[in-house]
PDB file of C-alpha atoms and ligand atoms in Angstrom:
ATOM      1  CA  UNK A  26      13.683  54.583  54.512  1.00 96.00           C
ATOM      2  CA  UNK A  27      13.261  53.329  50.946  1.00 98.00           C
ATOM      3  CA  UNK A  28      11.394  55.466  48.406  1.00 98.00           C
ATOM      4  CA  UNK A  29       8.490  53.445  47.010  1.00 99.00           C
ATOM      5  CA  UNK A  30       7.098  54.609  43.660  1.00 98.00           C
ATOM      6  CA  UNK A  31       3.742  53.067  42.704  1.00 99.00           C
ATOM      7  CA  UNK A  32       2.735  52.835  39.020  1.00 98.00           C
ATOM      8  CA  UNK A  33      -1.012  52.634  38.328  1.00 98.00           C
ATOM      9  CA  UNK A  34      -3.502  52.761  35.445  1.00 98.00           C
ATOM     10  CA  UNK A  35      -6.958  52.265  36.955  1.00 97.00           C
ATOM     11  CA  UNK A  36      -9.028  51.998  40.107  1.00 97.00           C
ATOM     12  CA  UNK A  37      -6.073  51.652  42.423  1.00 98.00           C
ATOM     13  CA  UNK A  38      -7.434  49.245  45.034  1.00 98.00           C
ATOM     14  CA  UNK A  39      -3.965  47.745  45.342  1.00 98.00           C
ATOM     15  CA  UNK A  40      -2.528  51.234  45.812  1.00 98.00           C
ATOM     16  CA  UNK A  41      -5.133  51.735  48.550  1.00 98.00           C
ATOM     17  CA  UNK A  42      -4.035  48.509  50.244  1.00 98.00           C
ATOM     18  CA  UNK A  43      -0.451  49.794  50.197  1.00 98.00           C
ATOM     19  CA  UNK A  44      -1.472  53.183  51.607  1.00 98.00           C
ATOM     20  CA  UNK A  45      -3.512  51.519  54.386  1.00 98.00           C
ATOM     21  CA  UNK A  46      -0.651  49.172  55.223  1.00 98.00           C
ATOM     22  CA  UNK A  47       1.822  52.022  55.388  1.00 98.00           C
ATOM     23  CA  UNK A  48      -0.510  53.926  57.724  1.00 98.00           C
ATOM     24  CA  UNK A  49      -0.970  50.944  60.024  1.00 98.00           C
ATOM     25  CA  UNK A  50       2.807  50.441  60.240  1.00 98.00           C
ATOM     26  CA  UNK A  51       2.714  47.151  58.354  1.00 97.00           C
ATOM     27  CA  UNK A  52       5.201  48.370  55.754  1.00 98.00           C
ATOM     28  CA  UNK A  53       8.514  48.572  57.525  1.00 96.00           C
ATOM     29  CA  UNK A  54      11.462  50.488  56.075  1.00 97.00           C
ATOM     30  CA  UNK A  55       9.660  52.174  53.176  1.00 98.00           C
ATOM     31  CA  UNK A  56       7.381  55.057  52.293  1.00 98.00           C
ATOM     32  CA  UNK A  57       5.232  55.711  49.199  1.00 98.00           C
ATOM     33  CA  UNK A  58       6.774  58.919  47.881  1.00 98.00           C
ATOM     34  CA  UNK A  59       5.133  59.166  44.449  1.00 98.00           C
ATOM     35  CA  UNK A  60       2.336  57.637  42.371  1.00 99.00           C
ATOM     36  CA  UNK A  61       2.734  57.619  38.577  1.00 98.00           C
ATOM     37  CA  UNK A  62      -0.288  56.982  36.361  1.00 98.00           C
ATOM     38  CA  UNK A  63      -0.377  56.021  32.679  1.00 98.00           C
ATOM     39  CA  UNK A  64      -3.998  57.184  32.585  1.00 98.00           C
ATOM     40  CA  UNK A  65      -5.027  60.779  33.410  1.00 98.00           C
ATOM     41  CA  UNK A  66      -8.496  59.598  34.526  1.00 98.00           C
ATOM     42  CA  UNK A  67      -7.374  56.807  36.847  1.00 98.00           C
ATOM     43  CA  UNK A  68      -9.242  56.832  40.161  1.00 98.00           C
ATOM     44  CA  UNK A  69      -5.932  55.803  41.730  1.00 98.00           C
ATOM     45  CA  UNK A  70      -4.860  59.450  41.318  1.00 98.00           C
ATOM     46  CA  UNK A  71      -7.714  60.504  43.650  1.00 98.00           C
ATOM     47  CA  UNK A  72      -6.504  57.996  46.203  1.00 98.00           C
ATOM     48  CA  UNK A  73      -3.011  59.503  46.068  1.00 98.00           C
ATOM     49  CA  UNK A  74      -4.410  63.024  46.409  1.00 98.00           C
ATOM     50  CA  UNK A  75      -6.669  62.059  49.348  1.00 98.00           C
ATOM     51  CA  UNK A  76      -3.605  60.774  51.145  1.00 98.00           C
ATOM     52  CA  UNK A  77      -1.254  63.676  50.294  1.00 98.00           C
ATOM     53  CA  UNK A  78       0.974  61.541  48.102  1.00 98.00           C
ATOM     54  CA  UNK A  79       2.553  63.423  45.181  1.00 98.00           C
ATOM     55  CA  UNK A  80       1.543  62.096  41.784  1.00 98.00           C
ATOM     56  CA  UNK A  81       2.583  62.366  38.164  1.00 98.00           C
ATOM     57  CA  UNK A  82       0.656  61.522  35.018  1.00 98.00           C
ATOM     58  CA  UNK A  83       2.655  60.129  32.108  1.00 98.00           C
ATOM     59  CA  UNK A  84      -0.088  59.309  29.570  1.00 98.00           C
ATOM     60  CA  UNK A  85       0.639  56.197  27.528  1.00 98.00           C
ATOM     61  CA  UNK A  86      -1.370  57.664  24.641  1.00 97.00           C
ATOM     62  CA  UNK A  87       1.078  60.531  24.200  1.00 98.00           C
ATOM     63  CA  UNK A  88       3.954  58.223  23.254  1.00 98.00           C
ATOM     64  CA  UNK A  89       4.240  56.445  19.897  1.00 97.00           C
ATOM     65  CA  UNK A  90       5.736  53.216  21.224  1.00 96.00           C
ATOM     66  CA  UNK A  91       6.705  51.245  24.295  1.00 96.00           C
ATOM     67  CA  UNK A  92      10.384  52.280  24.115  1.00 97.00           C
ATOM     68  CA  UNK A  93       9.742  56.037  24.141  1.00 98.00           C
ATOM     69  CA  UNK A  94       7.137  55.583  26.871  1.00 98.00           C
ATOM     70  CA  UNK A  95       9.509  53.510  28.977  1.00 98.00           C
ATOM     71  CA  UNK A  96      12.240  56.126  28.589  1.00 98.00           C
ATOM     72  CA  UNK A  97       9.875  58.742  30.041  1.00 98.00           C
ATOM     73  CA  UNK A  98       9.025  56.404  32.944  1.00 98.00           C
ATOM     74  CA  UNK A  99      12.738  55.740  33.528  1.00 98.00           C
ATOM     75  CA  UNK A 100      13.481  59.466  33.699  1.00 98.00           C
ATOM     76  CA  UNK A 101      10.677  59.976  36.242  1.00 98.00           C
ATOM     77  CA  UNK A 102      11.852  57.044  38.380  1.00 98.00           C
ATOM     78  CA  UNK A 103      15.383  58.428  38.419  1.00 98.00           C
ATOM     79  CA  UNK A 104      14.133  61.903  39.331  1.00 98.00           C
ATOM     80  CA  UNK A 105      12.053  60.446  42.153  1.00 98.00           C
ATOM     81  CA  UNK A 106      15.083  58.478  43.396  1.00 98.00           C
ATOM     82  CA  UNK A 107      13.101  55.249  43.400  1.00 98.00           C
ATOM     83  CA  UNK A 108      14.400  52.432  45.609  1.00 98.00           C
ATOM     84  CA  UNK A 109      11.415  50.209  44.828  1.00 99.00           C
ATOM     85  CA  UNK A 110       8.919  50.406  41.956  1.00 99.00           C
ATOM     86  CA  UNK A 111       5.535  48.731  42.448  1.00 99.00           C
ATOM     87  CA  UNK A 112       3.293  47.985  39.467  1.00 98.00           C
ATOM     88  CA  UNK A 113      -0.165  48.028  41.060  1.00 98.00           C
ATOM     89  CA  UNK A 114      -2.605  47.504  38.200  1.00 97.00           C
ATOM     90  CA  UNK A 115      -0.196  49.150  35.724  1.00 97.00           C
ATOM     91  CA  UNK A 116      -1.412  48.059  32.306  1.00 95.00           C
ATOM     92  CA  UNK A 117       1.648  48.804  30.181  1.00 94.00           C
ATOM     93  CA  UNK A 118       4.568  46.456  29.593  1.00 94.00           C
ATOM     94  CA  UNK A 119       7.832  48.246  30.330  1.00 97.00           C
ATOM     95  CA  UNK A 120      10.737  48.049  27.928  1.00 97.00           C
ATOM     96  CA  UNK A 121      14.034  46.565  29.051  1.00 97.00           C
ATOM     97  CA  UNK A 122      15.572  50.048  29.425  1.00 98.00           C
ATOM     98  CA  UNK A 123      13.545  50.214  32.664  1.00 98.00           C
ATOM     99  CA  UNK A 124      13.684  46.582  33.744  1.00 98.00           C
ATOM    100  CA  UNK A 125      17.492  46.487  33.346  1.00 98.00           C
ATOM    101  CA  UNK A 126      18.060  49.787  35.192  1.00 98.00           C
ATOM    102  CA  UNK A 127      15.826  48.587  38.048  1.00 98.00           C
ATOM    103  CA  UNK A 128      16.596  44.870  38.033  1.00 98.00           C
ATOM    104  CA  UNK A 129      15.084  43.137  41.103  1.00 98.00           C
ATOM    105  CA  UNK A 130      13.681  46.519  42.174  1.00 98.00           C
ATOM    106  CA  UNK A 131      10.343  46.341  40.332  1.00 98.00           C
ATOM    107  CA  UNK A 132       7.502  44.288  41.831  1.00 98.00           C
ATOM    108  CA  UNK A 133       4.270  43.423  39.993  1.00 98.00           C
ATOM    109  CA  UNK A 134       0.989  41.928  41.163  1.00 98.00           C
ATOM    110  CA  UNK A 135      -0.565  39.529  38.650  1.00 98.00           C
ATOM    111  CA  UNK A 136      -4.077  38.167  39.278  1.00 98.00           C
ATOM    112  CA  UNK A 137      -3.390  34.475  38.545  1.00 98.00           C
ATOM    113  CA  UNK A 138      -1.058  31.704  39.602  1.00 98.00           C
ATOM    114  CA  UNK A 139       1.931  32.234  37.305  1.00 98.00           C
ATOM    115  CA  UNK A 140       2.848  30.423  35.012  1.00 98.00           C
ATOM    116  CA  UNK A 141      -0.899  30.061  34.260  1.00 98.00           C
ATOM    117  CA  UNK A 142      -2.914  32.802  32.540  1.00 98.00           C
ATOM    118  CA  UNK A 143      -0.054  35.280  32.218  1.00 98.00           C
ATOM    119  CA  UNK A 144       2.072  37.044  29.629  1.00 96.00           C
ATOM    120  CA  UNK A 145       1.081  39.501  26.946  1.00 93.00           C
ATOM    121  CA  UNK A 146      -2.659  40.053  26.642  1.00 94.00           C
ATOM    122  CA  UNK A 147      -3.455  38.683  30.105  1.00 97.00           C
ATOM    123  CA  UNK A 148      -4.444  41.609  32.286  1.00 96.00           C
ATOM    124  CA  UNK A 149      -7.385  42.679  34.426  1.00 96.00           C
ATOM    125  CA  UNK A 150     -10.646  40.795  33.851  1.00 97.00           C
ATOM    126  CA  UNK A 151      -9.218  38.936  30.838  1.00 98.00           C
ATOM    127  CA  UNK A 152      -7.138  36.841  33.220  1.00 98.00           C
ATOM    128  CA  UNK A 153     -10.215  35.711  35.150  1.00 98.00           C
ATOM    129  CA  UNK A 154     -12.184  35.090  31.941  1.00 98.00           C
ATOM    130  CA  UNK A 155      -9.392  32.783  30.791  1.00 98.00           C
ATOM    131  CA  UNK A 156      -9.238  30.955  34.133  1.00 98.00           C
ATOM    132  CA  UNK A 157     -13.010  30.339  34.096  1.00 98.00           C
ATOM    133  CA  UNK A 158     -12.951  29.302  30.418  1.00 98.00           C
ATOM    134  CA  UNK A 159     -10.305  26.697  31.268  1.00 98.00           C
ATOM    135  CA  UNK A 160     -12.281  25.429  34.245  1.00 98.00           C
ATOM    136  CA  UNK A 161      -9.546  25.624  36.899  1.00 98.00           C
ATOM    137  CA  UNK A 162     -10.674  24.922  40.479  1.00 98.00           C
ATOM    138  CA  UNK A 163      -8.165  27.183  42.200  1.00 98.00           C
ATOM    139  CA  UNK A 164      -6.787  30.522  41.127  1.00 98.00           C
ATOM    140  CA  UNK A 165      -5.021  33.310  42.958  1.00 98.00           C
ATOM    141  CA  UNK A 166      -2.410  36.006  42.581  1.00 98.00           C
ATOM    142  CA  UNK A 167       1.343  36.214  42.212  1.00 98.00           C
ATOM    143  CA  UNK A 168       3.710  38.904  43.440  1.00 98.00           C
ATOM    144  CA  UNK A 169       6.878  38.790  41.363  1.00 98.00           C
ATOM    145  CA  UNK A 170       9.894  40.783  40.239  1.00 98.00           C
ATOM    146  CA  UNK A 171       9.641  42.275  36.775  1.00 98.00           C
ATOM    147  CA  UNK A 172      12.186  41.372  34.123  1.00 97.00           C
ATOM    148  CA  UNK A 173      12.312  41.849  30.346  1.00 95.00           C
ATOM    149  CA  UNK A 174       9.645  39.173  29.685  1.00 95.00           C
ATOM    150  CA  UNK A 175       6.002  39.790  30.632  1.00 95.00           C
ATOM    151  CA  UNK A 176       5.077  38.113  33.947  1.00 96.00           C
ATOM    152  CA  UNK A 177       8.245  35.988  33.865  1.00 97.00           C
ATOM    153  CA  UNK A 178      10.381  37.427  36.688  1.00 98.00           C
ATOM    154  CA  UNK A 179      11.205  35.678  39.960  1.00 98.00           C
ATOM    155  CA  UNK A 180       8.151  34.821  42.076  1.00 98.00           C
ATOM    156  CA  UNK A 181       8.145  36.321  45.579  1.00 98.00           C
ATOM    157  CA  UNK A 182       4.752  35.279  47.011  1.00 98.00           C
ATOM    158  CA  UNK A 183       1.643  33.454  45.765  1.00 98.00           C
ATOM    159  CA  UNK A 184      -1.747  32.865  47.326  1.00 98.00           C
ATOM    160  CA  UNK A 185      -4.799  30.878  46.245  1.00 98.00           C
ATOM    161  CA  UNK A 186      -8.584  31.000  46.382  1.00 98.00           C
ATOM    162  CA  UNK A 187     -11.168  28.366  45.417  1.00 98.00           C
ATOM    163  CA  UNK A 188     -13.087  28.885  42.166  1.00 98.00           C
ATOM    164  CA  UNK A 189     -16.858  28.496  42.702  1.00 98.00           C
ATOM    165  CA  UNK A 190     -19.225  26.913  40.124  1.00 98.00           C
ATOM    166  CA  UNK A 191     -21.204  30.122  39.709  1.00 98.00           C
ATOM    167  CA  UNK A 192     -18.231  32.501  39.510  1.00 98.00           C
ATOM    168  CA  UNK A 193     -18.176  35.293  36.965  1.00 98.00           C
ATOM    169  CA  UNK A 194     -14.912  37.034  36.039  1.00 98.00           C
ATOM    170  CA  UNK A 195     -16.009  39.855  38.340  1.00 98.00           C
ATOM    171  CA  UNK A 196     -16.722  37.681  41.400  1.00 98.00           C
ATOM    172  CA  UNK A 197     -13.491  35.744  40.933  1.00 98.00           C
ATOM    173  CA  UNK A 198     -11.517  38.961  40.516  1.00 98.00           C
ATOM    174  CA  UNK A 199     -13.001  40.375  43.714  1.00 98.00           C
ATOM    175  CA  UNK A 200     -12.282  37.204  45.748  1.00 98.00           C
ATOM    176  CA  UNK A 201      -8.674  37.173  44.548  1.00 98.00           C
ATOM    177  CA  UNK A 202      -8.186  40.867  45.287  1.00 98.00           C
ATOM    178  CA  UNK A 203      -9.668  40.701  48.799  1.00 98.00           C
ATOM    179  CA  UNK A 204      -8.047  37.454  49.885  1.00 98.00           C
ATOM    180  CA  UNK A 205      -4.712  37.577  48.113  1.00 98.00           C
ATOM    181  CA  UNK A 206      -3.681  40.763  46.304  1.00 98.00           C
ATOM    182  CA  UNK A 207      -4.484  43.295  49.023  1.00 98.00           C
ATOM    183  CA  UNK A 208      -2.652  41.174  51.606  1.00 98.00           C
ATOM    184  CA  UNK A 209       0.350  39.826  49.717  1.00 98.00           C
ATOM    185  CA  UNK A 210       1.341  42.975  47.820  1.00 98.00           C
ATOM    186  CA  UNK A 211       1.905  45.028  51.011  1.00 98.00           C
ATOM    187  CA  UNK A 212       3.628  42.012  52.581  1.00 98.00           C
ATOM    188  CA  UNK A 213       6.061  41.685  49.663  1.00 98.00           C
ATOM    189  CA  UNK A 214       6.741  45.425  49.698  1.00 98.00           C
ATOM    190  CA  UNK A 215       7.533  45.291  53.403  1.00 98.00           C
ATOM    191  CA  UNK A 216       9.824  42.284  52.940  1.00 98.00           C
ATOM    192  CA  UNK A 217      11.668  44.112  50.147  1.00 98.00           C
ATOM    193  CA  UNK A 218      12.058  47.260  52.245  1.00 98.00           C
ATOM    194  CA  UNK A 219      13.561  45.179  55.059  1.00 98.00           C
ATOM    195  CA  UNK A 220      16.017  43.527  52.602  1.00 98.00           C
ATOM    196  CA  UNK A 221      14.408  40.162  53.310  1.00 98.00           C
ATOM    197  CA  UNK A 222      14.184  38.900  49.731  1.00 98.00           C
ATOM    198  CA  UNK A 223      17.235  37.031  48.536  1.00 98.00           C
ATOM    199  CA  UNK A 224      17.921  36.123  44.913  1.00 98.00           C
ATOM    200  CA  UNK A 225      19.702  32.836  44.246  1.00 98.00           C
ATOM    201  CA  UNK A 226      20.090  31.540  40.660  1.00 97.00           C
ATOM    202  CA  UNK A 227      17.358  33.906  39.453  1.00 96.00           C
ATOM    203  CA  UNK A 228      14.830  32.734  42.051  1.00 98.00           C
ATOM    204  CA  UNK A 229      13.522  34.765  44.996  1.00 98.00           C
ATOM    205  CA  UNK A 230      13.531  33.480  48.578  1.00 98.00           C
ATOM    206  CA  UNK A 231      12.097  35.194  51.646  1.00 98.00           C
ATOM    207  CA  UNK A 232      14.552  35.174  54.552  1.00 96.00           C
ATOM    208  CA  UNK A 233      13.868  35.397  58.297  1.00 85.00           C
TER     209      UNK A 233
HETATM  210  C1  GAR B   7      -5.598  43.880  39.801  1.00 72.04           C
HETATM  211  O1  GAR B   7      -6.400  42.743  39.868  1.00 72.04           O
HETATM  212  C2  GAR B   7      -4.208  43.519  39.334  1.00 72.04           C
HETATM  213  O2  GAR B   7      -3.779  42.288  39.813  1.00 72.04           O
HETATM  214  C3  GAR B   7      -4.399  43.482  37.854  1.00 72.04           C
HETATM  215  O3  GAR B   7      -5.288  44.538  37.545  1.00 72.04           O
HETATM  216  C4  GAR B   7      -6.088  44.828  38.696  1.00 72.04           C
HETATM  217  C5  GAR B   7      -5.904  46.289  39.052  1.00 72.04           C
HETATM  218  O4  GAR B   7      -6.760  46.683  40.074  1.00 72.04           O
HETATM  219  N1  GAR B   7      -3.146  43.607  37.159  1.00 72.04           N
HETATM  220  C6  GAR B   7      -2.892  43.025  35.986  1.00 72.04           C
HETATM  221  O5  GAR B   7      -3.702  42.373  35.362  1.00 72.04           O
HETATM  222  C7  GAR B   7      -1.478  43.259  35.459  1.00 72.04           C
HETATM  223  N2  GAR B   7      -1.146  42.287  34.448  1.00 72.04           N
HETATM  224  P1  GAR B   7      -6.496  48.003  40.935  1.00 72.04           P
HETATM  225  O6  GAR B   7      -6.234  49.159  39.965  1.00 72.04           O
HETATM  226  O7  GAR B   7      -7.792  48.185  41.672  1.00 72.04           O
HETATM  227  O8  GAR B   7      -5.333  47.736  41.849  1.00 72.04           O
END
């Protein structure tokens, strides 16, 4: 059984999707053993508590820079004996001290079709605002490994939704979460826990 550590900052609907998938047996070979939040007020912490999952708060505000914050995260991940780290709405970019120590062991969900609308500054509703401002007709979400560059690691899974003429950032966000994020994130986690993601030349391939 792999230890899955989920990093969160906000509402935690993706965490909830992971919890529900674990309960229904959809996540094979792994168990969520700890939730770590960068935000003491994140509703995601309630979700962990309601499901008897241990949690830790490592407030981003208490650290002067990304390096010192990442060192604290790294220490916690080591203590928790993390086999897989899932960034589920985690709004802090991790320094390479973490991404190197956990290379191809950190998975992120990004709410757009990478390489569009991604990188520094693109998070949460801002991503959907940018997609609507551009006028794209499809958007979606990407599940990818995390490396030292923001949203640039190997892509594991992607899924799309249609953009409607009357979409707001909120309606587009919701459609992408319901139809893509909440389905593909648990799927990718399960594939990882079954050792079914192969890396060849820096790209990820799902194997049978
Ligand atoms: C999700 O849409 C996730 O894809 C996005 O923030 C939301 C968090 O929702 N993540 C990013 O933008 C990361 N760059 P949640 O807390 O309800 O899971």
